[in-house]
Coordinates of C-alpha atoms in Angstrom, one line a residue:
X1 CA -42.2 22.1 9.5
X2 CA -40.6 22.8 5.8
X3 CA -37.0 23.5 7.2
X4 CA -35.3 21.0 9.6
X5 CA -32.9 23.0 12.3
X6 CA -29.4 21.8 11.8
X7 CA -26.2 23.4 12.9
X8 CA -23.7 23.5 10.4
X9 CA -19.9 22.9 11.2
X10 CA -18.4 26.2 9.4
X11 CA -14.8 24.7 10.0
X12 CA -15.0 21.5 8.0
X13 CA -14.3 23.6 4.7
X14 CA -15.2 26.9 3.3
X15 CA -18.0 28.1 2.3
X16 CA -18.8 30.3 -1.1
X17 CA -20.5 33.5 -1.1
X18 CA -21.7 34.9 -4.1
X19 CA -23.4 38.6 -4.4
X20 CA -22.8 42.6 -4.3
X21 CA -23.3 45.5 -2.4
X22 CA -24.1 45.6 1.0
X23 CA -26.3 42.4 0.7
X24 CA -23.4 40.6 0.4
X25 CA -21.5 42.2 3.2
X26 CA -24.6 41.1 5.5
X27 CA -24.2 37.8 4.9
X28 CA -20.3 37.9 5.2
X29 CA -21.1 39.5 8.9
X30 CA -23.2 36.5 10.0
X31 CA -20.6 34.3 8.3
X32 CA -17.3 35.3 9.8
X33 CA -19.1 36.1 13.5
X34 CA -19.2 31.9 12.9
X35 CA -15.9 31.6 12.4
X36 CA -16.2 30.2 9.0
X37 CA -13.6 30.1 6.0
X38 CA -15.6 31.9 3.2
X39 CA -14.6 32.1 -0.4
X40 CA -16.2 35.5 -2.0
X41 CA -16.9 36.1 -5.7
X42 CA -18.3 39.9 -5.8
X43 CA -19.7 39.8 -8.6
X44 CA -20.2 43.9 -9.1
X45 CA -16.1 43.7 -8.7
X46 CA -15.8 45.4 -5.1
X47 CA -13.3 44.1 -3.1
X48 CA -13.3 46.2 -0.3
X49 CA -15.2 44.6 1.9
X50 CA -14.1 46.4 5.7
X51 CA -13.1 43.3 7.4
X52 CA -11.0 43.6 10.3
X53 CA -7.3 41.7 9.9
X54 CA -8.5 38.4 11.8
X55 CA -11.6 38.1 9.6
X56 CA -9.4 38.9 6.3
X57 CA -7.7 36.0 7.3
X58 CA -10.2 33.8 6.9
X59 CA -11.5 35.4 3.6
X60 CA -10.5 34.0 0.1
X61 CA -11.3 37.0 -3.0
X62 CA -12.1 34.9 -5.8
X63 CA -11.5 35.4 -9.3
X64 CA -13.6 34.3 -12.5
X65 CA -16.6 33.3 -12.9
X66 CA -18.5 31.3 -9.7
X67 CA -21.0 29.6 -12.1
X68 CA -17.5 27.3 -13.3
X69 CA -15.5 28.1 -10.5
X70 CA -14.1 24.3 -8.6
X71 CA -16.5 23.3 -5.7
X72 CA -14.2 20.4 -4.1
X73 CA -14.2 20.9 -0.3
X74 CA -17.1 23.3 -0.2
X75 CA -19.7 22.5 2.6
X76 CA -22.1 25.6 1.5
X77 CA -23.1 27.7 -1.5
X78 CA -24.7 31.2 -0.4
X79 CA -25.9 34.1 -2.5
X80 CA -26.9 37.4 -1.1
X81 CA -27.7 40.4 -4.0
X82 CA -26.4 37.7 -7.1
X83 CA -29.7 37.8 -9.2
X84 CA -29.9 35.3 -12.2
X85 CA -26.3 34.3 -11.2
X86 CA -27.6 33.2 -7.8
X87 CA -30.3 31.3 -9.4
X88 CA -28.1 29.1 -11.7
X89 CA -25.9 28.8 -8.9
X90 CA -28.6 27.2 -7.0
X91 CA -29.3 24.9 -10.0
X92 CA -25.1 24.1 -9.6
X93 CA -25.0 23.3 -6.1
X94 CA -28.0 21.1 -5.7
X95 CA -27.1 19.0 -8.7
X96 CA -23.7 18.1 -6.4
X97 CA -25.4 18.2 -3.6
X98 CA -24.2 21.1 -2.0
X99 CA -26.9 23.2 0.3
X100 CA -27.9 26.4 -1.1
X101 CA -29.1 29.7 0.2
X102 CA -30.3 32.0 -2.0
X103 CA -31.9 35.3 -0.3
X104 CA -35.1 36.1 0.0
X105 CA -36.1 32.8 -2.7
X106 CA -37.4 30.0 -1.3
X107 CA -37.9 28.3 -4.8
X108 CA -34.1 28.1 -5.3
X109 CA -32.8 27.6 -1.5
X110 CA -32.0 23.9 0.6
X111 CA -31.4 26.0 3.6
X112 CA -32.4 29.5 4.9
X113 CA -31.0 31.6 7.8
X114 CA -33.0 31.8 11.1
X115 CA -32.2 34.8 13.5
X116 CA -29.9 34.0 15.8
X117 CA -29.2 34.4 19.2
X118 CA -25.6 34.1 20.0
X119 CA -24.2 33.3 23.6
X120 CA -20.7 31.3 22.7
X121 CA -21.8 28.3 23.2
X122 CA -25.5 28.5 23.4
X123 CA -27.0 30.0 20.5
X124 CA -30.3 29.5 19.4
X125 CA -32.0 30.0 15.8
X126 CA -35.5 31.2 15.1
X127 CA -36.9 30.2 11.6
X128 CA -40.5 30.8 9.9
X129 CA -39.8 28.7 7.4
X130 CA -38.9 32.0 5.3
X131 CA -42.1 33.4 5.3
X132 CA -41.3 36.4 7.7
X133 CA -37.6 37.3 9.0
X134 CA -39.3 40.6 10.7
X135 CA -41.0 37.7 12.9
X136 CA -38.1 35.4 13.4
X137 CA -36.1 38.7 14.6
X138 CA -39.3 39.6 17.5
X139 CA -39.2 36.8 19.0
X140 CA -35.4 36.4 18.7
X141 CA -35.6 39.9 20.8
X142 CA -37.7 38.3 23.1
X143 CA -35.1 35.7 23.8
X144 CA -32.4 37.7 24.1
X145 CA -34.0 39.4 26.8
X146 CA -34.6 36.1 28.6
X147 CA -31.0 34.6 28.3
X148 CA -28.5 35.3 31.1
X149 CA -25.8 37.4 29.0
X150 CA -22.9 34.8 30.7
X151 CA -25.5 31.5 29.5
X152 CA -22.9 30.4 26.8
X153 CA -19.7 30.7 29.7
X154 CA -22.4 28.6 32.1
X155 CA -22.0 26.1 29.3
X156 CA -18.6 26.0 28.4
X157 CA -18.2 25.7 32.1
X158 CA -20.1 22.7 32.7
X159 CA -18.5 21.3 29.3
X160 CA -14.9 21.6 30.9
X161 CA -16.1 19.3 33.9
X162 CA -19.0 17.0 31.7
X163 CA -16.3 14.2 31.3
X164 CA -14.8 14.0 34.5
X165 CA -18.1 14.2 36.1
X166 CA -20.0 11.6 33.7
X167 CA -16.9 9.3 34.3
X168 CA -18.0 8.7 38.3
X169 CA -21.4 8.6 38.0
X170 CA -22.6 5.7 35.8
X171 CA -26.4 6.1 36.4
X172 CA -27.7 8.5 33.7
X173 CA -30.6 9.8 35.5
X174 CA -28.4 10.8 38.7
X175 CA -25.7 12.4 36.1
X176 CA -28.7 14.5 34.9
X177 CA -30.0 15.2 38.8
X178 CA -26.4 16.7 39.9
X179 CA -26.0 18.7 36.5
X180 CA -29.3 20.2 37.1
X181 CA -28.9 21.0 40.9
X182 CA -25.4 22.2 39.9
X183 CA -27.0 24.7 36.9
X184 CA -29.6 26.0 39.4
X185 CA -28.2 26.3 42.6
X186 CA -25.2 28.4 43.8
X187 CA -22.8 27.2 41.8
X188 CA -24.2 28.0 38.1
X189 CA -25.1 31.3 39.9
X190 CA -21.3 32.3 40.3
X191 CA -20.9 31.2 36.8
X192 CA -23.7 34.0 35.5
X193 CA -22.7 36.5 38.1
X194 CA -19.2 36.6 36.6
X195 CA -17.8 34.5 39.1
X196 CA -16.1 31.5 37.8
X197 CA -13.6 30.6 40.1
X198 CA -15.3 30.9 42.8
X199 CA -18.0 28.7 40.8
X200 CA -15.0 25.5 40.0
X201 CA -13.8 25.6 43.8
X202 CA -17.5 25.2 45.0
X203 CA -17.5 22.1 42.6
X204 CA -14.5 20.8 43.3
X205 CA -15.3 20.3 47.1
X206 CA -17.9 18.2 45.8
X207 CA -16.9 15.3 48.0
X208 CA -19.4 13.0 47.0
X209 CA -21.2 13.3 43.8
X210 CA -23.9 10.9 44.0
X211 CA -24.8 12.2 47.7
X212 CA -25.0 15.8 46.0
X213 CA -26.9 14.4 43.6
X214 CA -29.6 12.4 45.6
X215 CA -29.9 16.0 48.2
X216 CA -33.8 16.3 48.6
X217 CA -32.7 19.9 49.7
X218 CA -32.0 22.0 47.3
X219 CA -29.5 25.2 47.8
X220 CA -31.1 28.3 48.3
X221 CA -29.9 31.8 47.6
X222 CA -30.7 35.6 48.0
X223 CA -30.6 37.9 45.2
X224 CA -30.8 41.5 46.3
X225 CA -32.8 43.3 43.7
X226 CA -33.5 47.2 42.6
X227 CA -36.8 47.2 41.3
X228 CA -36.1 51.0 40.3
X229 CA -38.3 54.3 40.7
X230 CA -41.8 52.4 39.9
X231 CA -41.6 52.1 36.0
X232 CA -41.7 48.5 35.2
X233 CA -40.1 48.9 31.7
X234 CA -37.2 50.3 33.7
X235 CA -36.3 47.1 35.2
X236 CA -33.4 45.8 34.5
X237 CA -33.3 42.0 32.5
X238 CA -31.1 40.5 35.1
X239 CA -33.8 41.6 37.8
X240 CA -36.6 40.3 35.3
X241 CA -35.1 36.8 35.3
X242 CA -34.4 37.2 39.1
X243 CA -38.2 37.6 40.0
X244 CA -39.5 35.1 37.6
X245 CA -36.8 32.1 39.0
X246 CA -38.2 33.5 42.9
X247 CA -39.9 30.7 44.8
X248 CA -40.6 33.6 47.6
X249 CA -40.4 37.9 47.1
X250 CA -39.9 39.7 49.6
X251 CA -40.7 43.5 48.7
X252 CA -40.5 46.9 49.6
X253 CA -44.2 49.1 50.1
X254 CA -43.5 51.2 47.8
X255 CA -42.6 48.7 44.7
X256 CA -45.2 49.5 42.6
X257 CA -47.9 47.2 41.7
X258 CA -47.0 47.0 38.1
X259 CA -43.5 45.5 39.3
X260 CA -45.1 43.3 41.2
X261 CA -47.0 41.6 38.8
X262 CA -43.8 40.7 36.8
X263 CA -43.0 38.0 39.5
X264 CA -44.2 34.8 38.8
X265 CA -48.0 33.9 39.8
X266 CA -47.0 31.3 42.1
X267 CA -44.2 33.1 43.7
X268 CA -44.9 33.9 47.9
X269 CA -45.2 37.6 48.4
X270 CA -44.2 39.1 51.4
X271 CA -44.4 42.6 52.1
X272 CA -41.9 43.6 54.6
X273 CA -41.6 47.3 54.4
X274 CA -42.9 50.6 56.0
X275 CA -44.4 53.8 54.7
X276 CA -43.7 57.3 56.6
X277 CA -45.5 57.2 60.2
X278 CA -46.6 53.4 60.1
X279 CA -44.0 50.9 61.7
X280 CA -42.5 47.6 60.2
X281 CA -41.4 44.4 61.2
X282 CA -37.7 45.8 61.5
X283 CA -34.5 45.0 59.4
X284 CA -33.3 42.3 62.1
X285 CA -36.7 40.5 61.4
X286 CA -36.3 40.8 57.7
X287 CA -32.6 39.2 57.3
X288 CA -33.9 36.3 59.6
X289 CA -36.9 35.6 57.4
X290 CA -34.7 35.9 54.0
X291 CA -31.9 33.5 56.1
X292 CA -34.3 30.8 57.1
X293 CA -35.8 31.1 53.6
X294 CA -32.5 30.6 51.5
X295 CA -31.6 27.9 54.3
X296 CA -34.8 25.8 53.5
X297 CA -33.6 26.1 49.7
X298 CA -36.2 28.8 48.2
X299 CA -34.8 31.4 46.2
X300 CA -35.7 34.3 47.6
X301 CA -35.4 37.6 46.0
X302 CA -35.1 40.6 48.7
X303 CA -37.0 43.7 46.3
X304 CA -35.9 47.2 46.9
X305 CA -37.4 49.9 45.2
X306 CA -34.5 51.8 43.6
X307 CA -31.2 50.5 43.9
X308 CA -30.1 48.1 47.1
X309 CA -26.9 50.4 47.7
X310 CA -28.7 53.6 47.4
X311 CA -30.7 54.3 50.8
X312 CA -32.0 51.0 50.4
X313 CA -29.7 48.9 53.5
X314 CA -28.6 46.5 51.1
X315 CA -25.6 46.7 52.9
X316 CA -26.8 45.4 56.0
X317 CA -28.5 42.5 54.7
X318 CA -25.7 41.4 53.0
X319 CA -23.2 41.6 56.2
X320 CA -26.1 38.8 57.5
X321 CA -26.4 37.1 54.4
X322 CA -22.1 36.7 54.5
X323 CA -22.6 35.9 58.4
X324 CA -25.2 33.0 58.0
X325 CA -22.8 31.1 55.1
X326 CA -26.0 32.1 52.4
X327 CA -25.5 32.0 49.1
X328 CA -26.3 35.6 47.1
X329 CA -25.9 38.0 44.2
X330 CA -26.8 41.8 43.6
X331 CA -28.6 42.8 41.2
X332 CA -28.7 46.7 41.0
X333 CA -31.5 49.0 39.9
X334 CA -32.4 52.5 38.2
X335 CA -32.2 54.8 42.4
X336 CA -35.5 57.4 42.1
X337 CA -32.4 60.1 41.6
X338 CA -31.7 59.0 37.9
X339 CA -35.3 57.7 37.0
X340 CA -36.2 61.5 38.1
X341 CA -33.9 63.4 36.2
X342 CA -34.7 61.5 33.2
X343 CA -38.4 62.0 33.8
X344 CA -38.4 65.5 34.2
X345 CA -35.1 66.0 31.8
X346 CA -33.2 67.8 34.6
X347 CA -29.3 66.9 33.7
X348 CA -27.6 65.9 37.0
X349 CA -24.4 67.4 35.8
X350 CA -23.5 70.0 32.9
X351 CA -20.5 71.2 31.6
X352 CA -19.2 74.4 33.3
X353 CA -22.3 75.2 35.5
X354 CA -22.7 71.4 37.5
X355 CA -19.4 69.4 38.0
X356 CA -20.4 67.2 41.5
X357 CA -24.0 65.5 42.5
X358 CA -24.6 64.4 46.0
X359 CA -27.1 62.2 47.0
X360 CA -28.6 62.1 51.2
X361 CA -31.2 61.5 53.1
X362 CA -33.6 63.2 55.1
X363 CA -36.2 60.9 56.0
X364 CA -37.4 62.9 59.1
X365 CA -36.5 66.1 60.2
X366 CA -33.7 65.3 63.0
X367 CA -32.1 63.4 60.1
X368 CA -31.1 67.0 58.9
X369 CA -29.2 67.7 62.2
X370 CA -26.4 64.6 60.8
X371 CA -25.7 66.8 57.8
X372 CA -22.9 68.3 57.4
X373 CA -24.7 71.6 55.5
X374 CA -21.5 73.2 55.2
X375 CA -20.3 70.9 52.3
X376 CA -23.3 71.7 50.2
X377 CA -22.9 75.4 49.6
X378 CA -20.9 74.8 46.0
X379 CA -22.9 76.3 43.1
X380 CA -22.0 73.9 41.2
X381 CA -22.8 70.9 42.7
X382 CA -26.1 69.4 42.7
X383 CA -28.0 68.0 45.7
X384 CA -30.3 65.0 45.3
X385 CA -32.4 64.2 48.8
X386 CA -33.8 61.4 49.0
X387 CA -37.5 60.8 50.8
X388 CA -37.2 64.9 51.6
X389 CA -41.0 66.2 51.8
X390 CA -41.3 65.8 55.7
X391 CA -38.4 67.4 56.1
X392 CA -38.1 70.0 53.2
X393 CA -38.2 73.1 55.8
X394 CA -35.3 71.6 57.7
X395 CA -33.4 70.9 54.6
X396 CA -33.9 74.3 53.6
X397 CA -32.4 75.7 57.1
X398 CA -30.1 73.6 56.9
X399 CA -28.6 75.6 53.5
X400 CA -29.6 78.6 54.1
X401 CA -27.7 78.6 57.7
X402 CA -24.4 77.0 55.4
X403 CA -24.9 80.1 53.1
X404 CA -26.2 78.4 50.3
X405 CA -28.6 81.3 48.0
X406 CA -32.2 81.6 48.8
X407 CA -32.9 82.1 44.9
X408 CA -31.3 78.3 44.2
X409 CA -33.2 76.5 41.7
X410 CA -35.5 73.8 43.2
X411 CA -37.7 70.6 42.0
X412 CA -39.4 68.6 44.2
X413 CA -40.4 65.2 41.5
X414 CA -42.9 63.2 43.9
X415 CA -43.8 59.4 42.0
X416 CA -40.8 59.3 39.2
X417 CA -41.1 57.2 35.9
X418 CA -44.7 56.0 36.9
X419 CA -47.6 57.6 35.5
X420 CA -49.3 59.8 37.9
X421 CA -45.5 61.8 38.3
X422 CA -45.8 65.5 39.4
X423 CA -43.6 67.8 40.1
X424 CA -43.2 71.6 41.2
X425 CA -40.1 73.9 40.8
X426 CA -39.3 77.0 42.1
X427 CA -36.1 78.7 44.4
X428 CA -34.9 77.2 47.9
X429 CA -37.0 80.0 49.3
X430 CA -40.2 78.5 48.7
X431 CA -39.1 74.6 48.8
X432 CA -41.9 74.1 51.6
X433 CA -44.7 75.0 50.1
X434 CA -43.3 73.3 46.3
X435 CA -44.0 70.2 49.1
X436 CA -47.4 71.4 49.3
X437 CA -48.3 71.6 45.6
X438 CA -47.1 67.6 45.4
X439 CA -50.2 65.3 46.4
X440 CA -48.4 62.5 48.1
X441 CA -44.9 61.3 47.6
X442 CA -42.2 59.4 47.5
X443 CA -40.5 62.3 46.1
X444 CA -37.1 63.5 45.7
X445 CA -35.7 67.1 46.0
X446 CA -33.0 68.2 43.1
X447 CA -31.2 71.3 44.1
X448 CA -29.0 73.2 42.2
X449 CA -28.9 75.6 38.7
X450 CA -29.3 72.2 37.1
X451 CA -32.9 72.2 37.9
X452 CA -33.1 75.4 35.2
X453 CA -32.7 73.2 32.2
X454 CA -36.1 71.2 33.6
X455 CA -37.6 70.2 30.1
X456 CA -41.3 69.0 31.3
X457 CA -43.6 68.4 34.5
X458 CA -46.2 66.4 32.4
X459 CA -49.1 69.1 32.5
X460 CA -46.6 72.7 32.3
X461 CA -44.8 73.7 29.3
X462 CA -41.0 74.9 29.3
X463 CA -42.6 78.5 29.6
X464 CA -44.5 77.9 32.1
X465 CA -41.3 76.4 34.0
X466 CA -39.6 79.1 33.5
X467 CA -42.3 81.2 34.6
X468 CA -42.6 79.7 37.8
X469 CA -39.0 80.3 38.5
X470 CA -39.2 84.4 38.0
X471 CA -42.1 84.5 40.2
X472 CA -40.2 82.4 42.6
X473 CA -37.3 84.9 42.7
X474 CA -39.0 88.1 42.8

């Protein structure tokens, strides 16, 4: 290791940046997102440099030449674009001890900049040493991905409440205990979900800290997770973290296997759902097992395949989850609805021809018989059924009988996002046997003139889509 990691106190004087064009500006960017106070000598003579009026305040345009310019008070030199002039500044600035940066010149720099990853007041620097920023900015991606967006608010959270806390309990090691039970459990949970004050009450009714401490019990908690249409690129970071953190997962049927294998190896799996015609263990018997799991202290992730609120009863589980005092966060996912009509590039709405979407469900064909038909017969509203195939003939009664046009663009999308999708359009006439041409579902049925604009089914071309419609409605 050439280059020691070291956070620099930008407010303990300003710092000098020397360079042109939009080098220069780069660096000014990382410089005022610290917060420092930056002295600039441009040396190409352009002062414009687009700073908003809070950052202007904290920018100093110097005059005359850098190389003689006074360098009392200055904690750091930095040259971005400044050629020979940045090299005999480096020369300057080391022989008064001043750190240097020169870009992209080892030879001539005391420090370098590592790709950061900024989260208030957690941030964290990659570094190669110099030898590859391209590098240092992957992996800082990687991390980004893996840090909770609300990490730096955890900290300044548990900074507001370090001293009070440290101050009545002397032992270091059980300081270190309740901080980390306080960080994982519930409580730090609030914090990341966004809420706070919920989080400071929960630690305020901390009665006695040592005993909190000292639990062999830890809190458990249930996040409720969409896993989305199948594609495991689609899921959402926030899930991601979710399923790696999961001490037990319990999952939908159809979550695809790819999903699954982004929870954690020794996570429990449980499979808890149903297919079409094979029974499950029931939705009663699932919110007891996730209860008696939370209340044991797991974390358990419930794993829905879509989005929890869409068709998915997340709202039942989290009536029990409330009733039983448990501890739990949504997480929400890409429903099959969106994942399909970004697969197959059929526009849910569009401007002057489809103004209203609705989404319903038709599991099996007496769920038809609830629908009120009669409010889906507007042209220019799209319908979006969920799990549909089974009952694709009654669905298509149902319109017709409401008066909704036989020739009505259809697509049935059976497997969304993953990579044996297929699907079939054609005109509300013929929606049962589209059903046949899919092998296997889940599918979803769009319905509407928004299923025109259809831009692919993997194996047809646009003129074979639109081929398949005029043979549809002759």
């Amino acid at each position: 290791m050439r280059f020691l990691p070291v956070f620099l106190d930008l407010k303990a004087g300003p710092v000098v940046l020397i360079g042109a064009g939009e080098l220069l500006r780069a660096k000014l960017r990382v410089l005022t997102a610290a917060g420092a106070r930056i002295r600039v000598h441009a040396i190409d003579g352009n002062h414009d440099l687009s700073l908003n009026s809070e950052d202007a305040a904290r920018i100093e345009i110097a005059a005359g030449d850098p190389l003689t310019a006074d360098l009392a008070s200055v904690i750091a030199v930095v040259c971005a674009g400044a050629g020979d002039v940045g090299v005999a500044m480096s020369v300057r600035a080391k022989m008064l001890g001043l750190p240097v940066n020169v870009m992209d010149d080892l030879e001539h720099s005391s420090f370098i900049f590592p790709a950061i990853v900024d989260r208030g007041d957690v941030v964290v620097a990659v570094g190669t040493g110099g030898t590859s920023p391209v590098v240092a900015r992957r992996v800082r991606e990687k991390i980004e991905a893996l840090l909770p967006a609300r990490i730096g608010e955890l900290a300044e959270f548990i900074g507001g409440f370090r001293k009070s806390i440290n101050e009545r309990i002397a032992e270091f090691p059980l300081r270190r205990r309740f901080w980390e039970r306080v960080i994982d459990g519930p409580i730090g949970a609030s914090v990341l979900a966004g809420r706070k004050d919920e989080a400071e009450a929960a630690l305020k009714q901390i009665s006695d800290l040592s005993d909190f401490a000292r639990a062999d019990t830890p809190e458990g908690s249930v996040a409720l997770v969409g896993a989305g249409p199948g594609d495991p690129d689609l899921l959402t970071i926030k899930a991601l973290r979710a399923l790696q953190d999961a001490d037990i997962v319990f999952h939908d049927e159809l979550v695809s296997p790819e999903i699954l294998d982004r929870i954690r190896r020794d996570t429990t799996r449980v499979p808890v759902g149903r297919r079409v015609g094979k029974p499950g263990i029931g939705q009663d018997a699932i919110n007891k097992r996730m209860i008696e799991a939370a209340q044991s202290g797991q974390r358990v992730v419930r794993l829905k395949g879509g989005d929890p609120f869409v068709f998915g009863r997340g709202g039942e589980e989290v009536e029990a989850l409330r009733t039983a005092g448990v501890a739990y966060s949504i997480i929400p996912g890409i429903t099959a609805g969106l994942g399909g009509a970004a697969d197959f590039e059929v526009p849910l709405t569009y401007r002057q021809e489809a103004t209203r979407i609705t989404f319903l469900t038709a599991h099996r064909a007496r769920d038809t018989e609830t629908v009120d038909w009669s409010t889906l017969t507007d042209t220019r509203m799209t319908v979006v059924v969920y799990m549909g195939m089974t009952a694709a003939p009654a669905v298509r009664a149902g319109l017709f009988a409401a008066g909704r046009s036989p020739e009505t663009p259809v697509g049935v999308f059976a497997r969304v996002t993953r990579p044996d999708a297929q699907g079939a359009i054609g005109t509300l006439r013929d929606l049962p046997e589209l059903v046949r041409r899919i092998s296997g579902g889940p599918a979803i049925l769009i319905i509407g003139d928004v299923v025109r604009h259809a831009g692919s089914l993997r194996r047809e071309t646009p003129k074979q889509i639109i081929s398949d419609l005029l043979d549809a409605a002759e």
